[in-house]
Coordinates of C-alpha atoms in Angstrom, one line a residue:
Chain A
M13 CA 0.0 0.0 0.0
N14 CA 2.6 2.4 1.1
R15 CA 6.4 2.3 0.6
T16 CA 7.3 3.5 4.1
L17 CA 5.0 0.9 5.5
L18 CA 6.4 -1.8 3.3
A19 CA 9.9 -0.8 4.3
I20 CA 9.1 -1.0 8.0
L21 CA 7.4 -4.4 7.5
G22 CA 10.5 -5.5 5.8
V23 CA 12.5 -4.7 9.0
V24 CA 9.9 -6.7 11.0
C25 CA 10.4 -9.7 8.8
A26 CA 14.2 -9.4 9.1
I27 CA 13.9 -9.4 12.9
S28 CA 11.7 -12.5 12.7
A29 CA 14.3 -14.2 10.6
Q30 CA 16.8 -13.9 13.5
A31 CA 14.8 -16.4 15.5
K32 CA 16.9 -19.1 17.0
I33 CA 14.7 -22.2 17.4
V34 CA 15.8 -24.7 20.0
T35 CA 14.2 -28.2 20.1
Q36 CA 14.4 -30.8 22.8
T37 CA 13.0 -34.3 23.2
V38 CA 11.2 -34.5 26.6
E39 CA 10.4 -37.7 28.5
Y40 CA 7.4 -37.5 30.9
Q41 CA 5.0 -39.8 32.7
Q42 CA 1.3 -40.5 32.8
G43 CA 0.6 -43.1 35.5
D44 CA 3.2 -45.8 34.9
T45 CA 3.6 -45.0 31.2
T46 CA 6.6 -43.2 29.8
L47 CA 5.9 -40.8 27.0
E48 CA 8.2 -38.9 24.8
G49 CA 7.3 -35.4 23.6
Y50 CA 9.1 -32.7 21.6
L51 CA 9.6 -29.1 22.7
A52 CA 10.4 -26.1 20.4
F53 CA 10.9 -22.5 21.3
D54 CA 12.8 -19.4 20.2
D55 CA 15.9 -18.9 22.3
S56 CA 16.3 -15.3 21.2
I57 CA 13.1 -14.3 23.1
T58 CA 13.4 -13.5 26.8
G59 CA 10.7 -14.0 29.4
K60 CA 7.5 -15.9 29.5
R61 CA 5.3 -16.3 26.5
P62 CA 2.2 -18.2 25.4
G63 CA 2.4 -22.0 25.1
V64 CA 0.8 -24.2 22.5
L65 CA 0.3 -27.9 22.8
V66 CA 0.4 -29.9 19.5
V67 CA -1.3 -33.2 19.4
H68 CA -0.5 -35.7 16.7
Q69 CA -2.6 -37.6 14.1
W70 CA -3.2 -41.3 14.2
M71 CA 0.3 -42.2 13.1
G72 CA 1.7 -40.9 16.4
L73 CA 4.2 -38.2 17.0
T74 CA 6.1 -37.7 13.7
D75 CA 8.2 -35.1 11.9
Y76 CA 5.0 -33.5 10.7
E77 CA 4.0 -32.4 14.2
K78 CA 7.6 -31.5 15.1
H79 CA 7.7 -29.2 12.1
R80 CA 4.4 -27.6 13.2
A81 CA 5.9 -27.0 16.7
E82 CA 8.9 -25.3 15.0
Q83 CA 6.6 -23.1 13.0
L84 CA 4.8 -22.1 16.2
A85 CA 8.2 -21.4 17.9
Q86 CA 9.0 -19.1 15.0
L87 CA 5.7 -17.3 15.8
G88 CA 7.1 -16.7 19.3
Y89 CA 5.3 -19.4 21.2
V90 CA 6.7 -22.3 23.3
A91 CA 5.3 -25.4 21.5
F92 CA 5.2 -28.9 22.9
C93 CA 4.2 -31.9 20.9
A94 CA 2.3 -34.4 23.1
D95 CA 2.9 -38.1 22.8
I96 CA -0.4 -39.9 23.4
Y97 CA 0.7 -43.4 22.6
G98 CA 3.9 -43.8 24.7
K99 CA 7.6 -43.8 24.2
G100 CA 8.6 -45.9 21.2
V101 CA 5.0 -46.6 20.3
R102 CA 5.1 -45.3 16.7
P103 CA 2.9 -47.1 14.2
K104 CA 4.8 -48.1 11.1
D105 CA 1.7 -48.0 8.9
T106 CA -2.0 -47.2 8.9
G107 CA -2.7 -50.8 9.7
E108 CA -1.0 -50.3 13.1
A109 CA -2.3 -46.8 13.5
G110 CA -6.0 -47.6 13.2
P111 CA -6.3 -49.9 16.3
L112 CA -4.1 -47.6 18.4
A113 CA -6.1 -44.5 17.6
G114 CA -9.2 -46.6 18.1
K115 CA -8.0 -47.7 21.6
Y116 CA -7.8 -44.1 22.8
K117 CA -11.0 -43.0 21.0
G118 CA -12.7 -45.9 22.8
D119 CA -11.3 -44.9 26.2
R120 CA -11.8 -41.2 26.5
A121 CA -10.8 -41.2 30.2
L122 CA -7.4 -42.5 29.2
L123 CA -7.2 -40.1 26.3
R124 CA -7.9 -37.2 28.6
A125 CA -5.3 -38.4 31.1
R126 CA -2.7 -38.6 28.4
V127 CA -3.3 -35.2 26.9
N128 CA -3.5 -33.6 30.3
A129 CA -0.2 -35.1 31.2
A130 CA 1.3 -33.4 28.2
L131 CA -0.4 -30.1 29.0
D132 CA 1.1 -30.3 32.4
V133 CA 4.6 -30.5 31.0
L134 CA 4.0 -27.5 28.8
E135 CA 2.4 -25.4 31.6
K136 CA 5.4 -26.1 33.9
N137 CA 7.9 -25.0 31.3
Q138 CA 10.0 -22.1 32.6
F139 CA 9.3 -20.0 29.5
V140 CA 5.5 -20.5 29.4
D141 CA 3.0 -18.0 30.7
S142 CA 0.6 -20.6 32.1
K143 CA -2.3 -18.2 31.9
R144 CA -1.9 -18.1 28.1
V145 CA -1.9 -21.7 26.8
A146 CA -3.8 -23.3 23.9
A147 CA -3.8 -26.7 22.2
I148 CA -4.0 -27.6 18.6
G149 CA -4.4 -31.1 17.0
Y150 CA -4.6 -32.8 13.7
C151 CA -7.1 -35.6 12.8
F152 CA -6.9 -37.9 15.9
G153 CA -5.2 -34.9 17.6
G154 CA -8.1 -32.7 16.7
T155 CA -10.4 -35.1 18.5
T156 CA -8.0 -35.1 21.4
V157 CA -7.8 -31.4 21.9
I158 CA -11.6 -31.1 21.9
E159 CA -11.5 -34.0 24.5
L160 CA -9.0 -31.9 26.5
A161 CA -11.5 -29.0 26.5
R162 CA -14.3 -31.4 27.5
S163 CA -12.1 -32.6 30.4
G164 CA -12.4 -29.1 31.8
A165 CA -8.8 -28.0 31.2
D166 CA -8.4 -24.4 32.1
I167 CA -6.7 -23.2 29.0
A168 CA -7.5 -20.3 26.6
G169 CA -8.4 -22.2 23.5
V170 CA -8.2 -25.3 21.4
V171 CA -8.0 -25.7 17.6
S172 CA -9.0 -28.9 15.8
F173 CA -7.7 -29.4 12.2
H174 CA -9.8 -32.0 10.5
G175 CA -10.5 -33.8 13.8
G176 CA -13.3 -36.2 14.5
L177 CA -16.0 -34.4 16.5
D178 CA -18.0 -37.2 18.0
S179 CA -18.5 -37.6 21.7
P180 CA -19.7 -40.6 23.7
T181 CA -20.7 -38.1 26.5
P182 CA -22.1 -34.9 24.9
A183 CA -23.1 -33.6 28.3
D184 CA -19.4 -33.1 29.0
G185 CA -19.6 -30.0 26.8
K186 CA -20.6 -28.2 30.0
N187 CA -17.1 -28.7 31.3
I188 CA -15.5 -26.6 28.5
K189 CA -13.8 -23.4 29.7
S190 CA -11.7 -22.8 26.6
K191 CA -12.6 -21.2 23.3
V192 CA -13.0 -23.7 20.5
L193 CA -12.1 -23.3 16.8
V194 CA -12.8 -26.2 14.5
C195 CA -11.2 -26.2 11.0
H196 CA -13.2 -28.7 9.0
G197 CA -13.0 -29.9 5.4
A198 CA -16.4 -29.3 3.8
D199 CA -16.1 -32.6 2.0
D200 CA -14.5 -34.7 4.8
P201 CA -16.1 -38.1 4.5
F202 CA -14.7 -39.3 7.8
V203 CA -16.8 -36.8 9.8
K204 CA -20.4 -37.8 9.4
P205 CA -23.0 -35.1 9.1
S206 CA -24.7 -36.5 12.2
D207 CA -21.4 -36.0 14.1
L208 CA -21.1 -32.5 12.9
A209 CA -24.7 -31.7 13.9
A210 CA -24.2 -33.4 17.3
F211 CA -21.1 -31.4 17.9
E212 CA -22.8 -28.1 17.1
D213 CA -25.6 -29.1 19.5
E214 CA -23.1 -30.0 22.2
M215 CA -21.5 -26.5 21.9
R216 CA -24.9 -24.7 21.8
Q217 CA -26.3 -26.6 24.8
A218 CA -23.2 -25.9 26.9
N219 CA -23.0 -22.2 25.7
V220 CA -19.4 -22.7 24.6
D221 CA -17.6 -19.9 22.7
W222 CA -17.1 -21.8 19.5
T223 CA -16.4 -21.2 15.8
L224 CA -16.4 -23.7 13.0
I225 CA -14.9 -23.1 9.6
K226 CA -15.8 -25.2 6.6
F227 CA -13.2 -25.1 3.9
G228 CA -14.8 -25.8 0.5
G229 CA -13.2 -28.5 -1.7
A230 CA -11.3 -29.9 1.3
V231 CA -11.5 -33.5 2.5
H232 CA -9.9 -35.2 5.5
S233 CA -6.2 -34.5 6.3
F234 CA -6.2 -31.2 4.3
T235 CA -3.2 -29.8 6.1
Q236 CA -1.0 -32.8 5.5
P237 CA 1.1 -33.0 2.3
M238 CA 1.8 -36.7 3.0
A239 CA -1.9 -37.4 2.3
G240 CA -1.4 -36.8 -1.4
N241 CA -3.7 -34.9 -3.7
D242 CA -6.5 -37.3 -4.6
N243 CA -9.7 -36.1 -3.0
S244 CA -11.5 -39.3 -4.1
K245 CA -9.5 -41.1 -1.4
G246 CA -11.3 -39.1 1.3
A247 CA -8.0 -37.7 2.7
A248 CA -5.8 -35.4 0.7
Y249 CA -3.7 -32.3 1.1
N250 CA -5.3 -29.0 0.1
E251 CA -2.9 -26.1 0.0
K252 CA -5.5 -23.3 0.2
A253 CA -7.3 -24.9 3.1
D254 CA -3.9 -25.6 4.8
K255 CA -2.8 -21.9 4.5
R256 CA -6.2 -20.5 5.4
S257 CA -6.7 -22.7 8.4
W258 CA -3.2 -21.7 9.7
E259 CA -4.1 -18.1 9.3
A260 CA -7.3 -18.6 11.1
M261 CA -5.4 -20.3 13.9
K262 CA -3.0 -17.3 14.1
A263 CA -6.0 -14.9 14.3
F264 CA -7.5 -17.0 17.0
F265 CA -4.3 -16.9 19.0
A266 CA -4.0 -13.2 18.5
E267 CA -7.4 -12.9 20.2
I268 CA -7.1 -15.4 23.0
F269 CA -3.5 -14.5 24.0
K270 CA -4.2 -10.7 24.2
Chain B
M5 CA 6.7 -10.6 22.2
N6 CA 9.7 -8.4 21.6
R7 CA 10.3 -4.8 22.5
T8 CA 12.0 -3.8 19.2
L9 CA 9.2 -5.5 17.3
L10 CA 6.5 -3.7 19.4
A11 CA 8.3 -0.4 18.9
I12 CA 8.3 -0.9 15.1
L13 CA 4.6 -1.9 15.1
G14 CA 3.9 1.2 17.1
V15 CA 5.4 3.3 14.2
V16 CA 3.3 1.3 11.7
C17 CA 0.1 2.2 13.8
A18 CA 1.2 5.8 13.9
I19 CA 1.5 5.9 10.1
S20 CA -2.0 4.4 9.7
A21 CA -3.4 7.0 12.0
Q22 CA -2.4 9.7 9.5
A23 CA -5.0 8.5 7.0
K24 CA -7.1 11.3 5.6
I25 CA -10.5 9.8 4.7
V26 CA -12.4 11.5 2.0
T27 CA -16.1 10.7 1.4
Q28 CA -18.4 11.6 -1.5
T29 CA -22.0 11.0 -2.4
V30 CA -22.1 9.6 -6.0
E31 CA -25.1 9.6 -8.3
Y32 CA -25.2 6.9 -10.9
Q33 CA -27.7 5.2 -13.2
Q34 CA -29.0 1.7 -13.8
G35 CA -31.3 1.8 -16.8
D36 CA -33.7 4.7 -16.1
T37 CA -33.2 4.6 -12.4
T38 CA -31.0 7.1 -10.5
L39 CA -29.1 5.6 -7.6
E40 CA -27.1 7.4 -4.9
G41 CA -24.1 5.6 -3.5
Y42 CA -21.3 6.7 -1.1
L43 CA -17.6 6.6 -1.8
A44 CA -14.8 6.6 0.8
F45 CA -11.0 6.5 0.3
D46 CA -7.8 7.6 2.0
D47 CA -6.5 10.8 0.3
S48 CA -3.0 10.3 1.7
I49 CA -2.4 7.2 -0.4
T50 CA -1.2 7.8 -3.9
G51 CA -1.8 5.5 -6.8
K52 CA -4.3 2.7 -7.5
R53 CA -5.4 0.3 -4.8
P54 CA -7.9 -2.4 -4.3
G55 CA -11.6 -1.5 -4.3
V56 CA -14.4 -2.9 -2.1
L57 CA -18.1 -2.6 -2.9
V58 CA -20.3 -2.5 0.2
V59 CA -24.0 -3.6 -0.2
H60 CA -26.5 -2.5 2.4
Q61 CA -29.0 -4.5 4.5
W62 CA -32.8 -4.4 3.9
M63 CA -33.1 -0.9 5.4
G64 CA -31.2 0.5 2.4
L65 CA -28.0 2.6 2.4
T66 CA -27.6 3.9 5.9
D67 CA -24.9 5.4 8.1
Y68 CA -24.1 1.8 9.1
E69 CA -22.8 0.9 5.6
K70 CA -21.1 4.4 5.3
H71 CA -19.2 3.7 8.5
R72 CA -18.1 0.3 7.1
A73 CA -16.9 2.1 4.0
E74 CA -14.9 4.5 6.1
Q75 CA -13.4 1.6 8.0
L76 CA -12.4 0.0 4.7
A77 CA -10.9 3.3 3.5
Q78 CA -8.8 3.3 6.7
L79 CA -7.5 -0.1 5.7
G80 CA -6.3 1.5 2.5
Y81 CA -9.1 0.4 0.1
V82 CA -11.4 2.5 -2.1
A83 CA -14.8 1.6 -0.7
F84 CA -18.1 2.3 -2.5
C85 CA -21.5 1.7 -0.9
A86 CA -24.0 0.6 -3.5
D87 CA -27.6 1.8 -3.5
I88 CA -29.8 -1.0 -4.7
Y89 CA -33.2 0.7 -4.0
G90 CA -32.7 4.0 -5.8
K91 CA -32.1 7.7 -4.8
G92 CA -34.4 8.8 -2.0
V93 CA -35.8 5.3 -1.5
R94 CA -34.9 4.8 2.1
P95 CA -37.4 2.7 4.1
K96 CA -38.3 4.4 7.4
D97 CA -39.0 1.2 9.2
T98 CA -38.9 -2.6 8.8
G99 CA -42.5 -2.5 7.6
E100 CA -41.3 -0.6 4.5
A101 CA -38.0 -2.5 4.3
G102 CA -39.6 -6.0 4.0
P103 CA -41.5 -5.5 0.8
L104 CA -38.6 -3.6 -0.8
A105 CA -36.0 -6.3 0.0
G106 CA -38.6 -8.8 -1.1
K107 CA -39.0 -7.1 -4.5
Y108 CA -35.3 -7.5 -5.3
K109 CA -35.0 -11.0 -3.8
G110 CA -37.9 -12.0 -6.0
D111 CA -36.4 -10.4 -9.1
R112 CA -32.8 -11.6 -9.2
A113 CA -32.2 -10.3 -12.7
L114 CA -33.0 -6.7 -11.4
L115 CA -30.9 -7.3 -8.3
R116 CA -28.0 -8.4 -10.4
A117 CA -28.4 -5.4 -12.7
R118 CA -28.4 -3.0 -9.7
V119 CA -25.4 -4.4 -8.0
N120 CA -23.4 -4.6 -11.2
A121 CA -24.2 -0.9 -11.9
A122 CA -22.6 -0.1 -8.5
L123 CA -19.6 -2.4 -9.3
D124 CA -19.1 -0.5 -12.5
V125 CA -18.9 2.8 -10.7
L126 CA -16.3 1.4 -8.3
E127 CA -14.2 -0.2 -11.1
K128 CA -14.1 3.0 -13.1
N129 CA -12.9 5.1 -10.1
Q130 CA -9.5 6.6 -10.9
F131 CA -8.0 5.2 -7.7
V132 CA -9.2 1.6 -8.1
D133 CA -7.0 -1.2 -9.4
S134 CA -9.8 -2.9 -11.3
K135 CA -8.0 -6.2 -11.2
R136 CA -8.3 -6.2 -7.4
V137 CA -11.9 -5.7 -6.5
A138 CA -14.2 -7.4 -4.0
A139 CA -17.7 -7.0 -2.6
I140 CA -19.1 -7.4 0.9
G141 CA -22.6 -7.2 2.1
Y142 CA -24.8 -7.4 5.1
C143 CA -28.0 -9.4 5.4
F144 CA -29.9 -8.5 2.2
G145 CA -26.5 -7.2 1.0
G146 CA -24.9 -10.6 1.7
T147 CA -27.5 -12.2 -0.5
T148 CA -26.8 -9.5 -3.1
V149 CA -23.0 -10.0 -3.2
I150 CA -23.4 -13.7 -3.7
E151 CA -25.9 -12.9 -6.5
L152 CA -23.2 -10.6 -7.9
A153 CA -20.9 -13.6 -8.0
R154 CA -23.6 -15.8 -9.5
S155 CA -24.0 -13.1 -12.3
G156 CA -20.5 -14.0 -13.4
A157 CA -18.8 -10.8 -12.2
D158 CA -15.1 -11.0 -12.8
I159 CA -14.0 -9.9 -9.3
A160 CA -11.6 -11.4 -6.8
G161 CA -14.0 -12.2 -4.0
V162 CA -17.2 -11.7 -2.2
V163 CA -18.0 -11.7 1.5
S164 CA -21.5 -12.2 2.9
F165 CA -22.2 -11.3 6.5
H166 CA -25.3 -13.0 7.8
G167 CA -26.8 -13.0 4.3
G168 CA -29.6 -15.2 3.0
L169 CA -28.0 -18.0 0.9
D170 CA -31.0 -19.3 -1.1
S171 CA -31.0 -19.3 -4.9
P172 CA -33.9 -19.8 -7.2
T173 CA -31.4 -20.9 -9.9
P174 CA -28.7 -23.0 -8.2
A175 CA -27.2 -23.9 -11.5
D176 CA -26.0 -20.3 -11.7
G177 CA -23.2 -21.3 -9.3
K178 CA -21.3 -22.4 -12.4
N179 CA -21.0 -18.7 -13.3
I180 CA -19.0 -17.9 -10.2
K181 CA -15.5 -16.7 -10.9
S182 CA -14.8 -15.0 -7.5
K183 CA -13.8 -16.6 -4.2
V184 CA -16.6 -16.7 -1.7
L185 CA -16.5 -16.2 2.0
V186 CA -19.7 -16.6 4.0
C187 CA -19.8 -15.4 7.6
H188 CA -22.8 -17.0 9.2
G189 CA -24.4 -17.0 12.7
A190 CA -24.6 -20.6 13.8
D191 CA -28.0 -19.8 15.4
D192 CA -29.4 -17.6 12.6
P193 CA -33.1 -18.6 12.4
F194 CA -33.6 -16.6 9.1
V195 CA -31.3 -18.9 7.1
K196 CA -33.0 -22.3 7.0
P197 CA -30.9 -25.5 7.4
S198 CA -32.1 -26.5 3.9
D199 CA -30.9 -23.2 2.4
L200 CA -27.5 -23.7 4.0
A201 CA -27.3 -27.2 2.7
A202 CA -28.5 -26.1 -0.8
F203 CA -25.9 -23.3 -0.8
E204 CA -23.1 -25.7 0.1
D205 CA -24.2 -28.1 -2.7
E206 CA -24.4 -25.2 -5.2
M207 CA -20.7 -24.3 -4.3
R208 CA -19.7 -28.0 -4.5
Q209 CA -21.4 -28.7 -7.8
A210 CA -19.8 -25.6 -9.4
N211 CA -16.4 -26.2 -7.9
V212 CA -16.3 -22.7 -6.4
D213 CA -13.5 -21.7 -4.1
W214 CA -15.6 -21.1 -1.0
T215 CA -15.3 -21.0 2.8
L216 CA -18.1 -20.8 5.3
I217 CA -17.6 -19.7 8.9
K218 CA -20.2 -20.5 11.5
F219 CA -20.0 -18.3 14.6
G220 CA -21.3 -20.0 17.7
G221 CA -23.9 -18.1 19.7
A222 CA -24.6 -15.6 16.9
V223 CA -28.0 -15.1 15.3
H224 CA -28.9 -12.9 12.3
S225 CA -27.5 -9.3 12.1
F226 CA -24.6 -10.2 14.4
T227 CA -22.4 -7.3 13.0
Q228 CA -25.1 -4.7 13.6
P229 CA -25.2 -2.9 17.0
M230 CA -28.7 -1.4 16.1
A231 CA -30.1 -5.0 16.2
G232 CA -29.8 -5.0 20.0
N233 CA -28.6 -7.8 22.2
D234 CA -31.6 -10.1 22.6
N235 CA -30.8 -13.4 20.7
S236 CA -34.3 -14.6 21.2
K237 CA -35.5 -12.1 18.7
G238 CA -33.5 -14.0 16.0
A239 CA -31.5 -10.9 15.1
A240 CA -29.0 -9.4 17.6
Y241 CA -25.5 -7.8 17.8
N242 CA -22.7 -10.1 18.8
E243 CA -19.5 -8.3 19.5
K244 CA -17.2 -11.4 19.3
A245 CA -18.7 -12.6 16.0
D246 CA -18.6 -9.0 14.6
K247 CA -14.9 -8.6 15.4
R248 CA -14.0 -12.2 14.3
S249 CA -15.8 -11.9 11.0
W250 CA -14.2 -8.5 10.3
E251 CA -10.8 -10.1 10.9
A252 CA -11.7 -13.1 8.7
M253 CA -12.6 -10.6 5.9
K254 CA -9.3 -8.8 6.3
A255 CA -7.4 -12.2 6.0
F256 CA -9.5 -13.0 2.9
F257 CA -8.6 -9.6 1.4
A258 CA -4.9 -10.2 2.3
E259 CA -5.1 -13.4 0.2
I260 CA -7.1 -12.3 -2.8
F261 CA -5.5 -8.8 -3.2
K262 CA -1.9 -10.2 -3.1

């Protein structure tokens, strides 16, 4: 718009480019189970800052989530990737991932315990302002962060990217204290219309502060390049929806971390 | 996050505050009908810039839309408020507004002609980069900007705020060249679930680039303070949804005006 403005924004970008991202593998416990998460933060920032928990899709904690954590660290947040499955439990293919994800989706109490254990690690991190914490998740992780909210976690917000939205106990919506943003592929065949409707009703009944974005032309896994580009498979990457949902998340954080 | 960054952003804000907004009433024609629109732009900016058409709600062109145009001018756009009803045709109450809005909703060809006449004024403005034009609208105006897209207008995007989404000719979705963003109150009783479903199908069938945001807890007119605060009336202001939808529009413009 304006050359002076552009020049100044150029300086801002240059400053951002000086970020020094530090990453660490972090072991922690839930009950008797050892879990292995992944921390990322910008070492050039001093003082406490907001924290963002990142919950993995059904394949477990992979480089994908680690990269998201690094992106969040570049935005100035302390990011911590949860490990829901346990140290060393990393499915080698979808055949192994299905039953694992199913186990936790079928035992929401255990799922809540696992995600809350990861939240606890993040909130106790020395650089995290524990009053400004959010959680994001992909697919299975999207379900998990909504389940985290349903567990009554006292955090600022959760963001689900193409997560399953069903709940065996819809009345638990009343426990939700955090704001909820759902980024949903409008053509996602893995989230039934009845699940979507039930989710909306759960939010309404419980008077939750919620927003749902439907991305046209997007199916399941729309943020994940490894899903390929064939919508007919029901899961595929969609660059526009990926970028737009990331921007929506940033706007959500700008609001809740004020 | 960072004191240097904050200091620089402070300078950016100070520059924005120097904007000098100029406004003008503009007479124009559609067929034999004289219409009276309202232009707003920042006189401190030189050169061409994106243009945004603003279409009024059922009460016709009021100070509400003029204020939105001024807000858009402050963002650096040339904004032009359309007048769909005609010069001097300004309903004094909802009793007058209903039949007027109904007339144009019932004659989509006329509605398209009226909104395209306003678009023409905007695109010919000396400060407008006619390759970077969008249209936004509220309630009746939301319906109108989607109808503008359905007319085949070659613009970058349209944004509907709590607009009606029904179409008597869903096959016209195939004419849509612009990107579409719909900001919708999740509890809006004036947009039937069947209209919403039909709209989504229209977008799908025509392979439109579309996004729909459902704002939880919001009913019709959620951007309009004059609607009051009683959701049980079906139309009410919702500050959160107002601010969030405005931010979503800004992000949409940032993408389409690149």
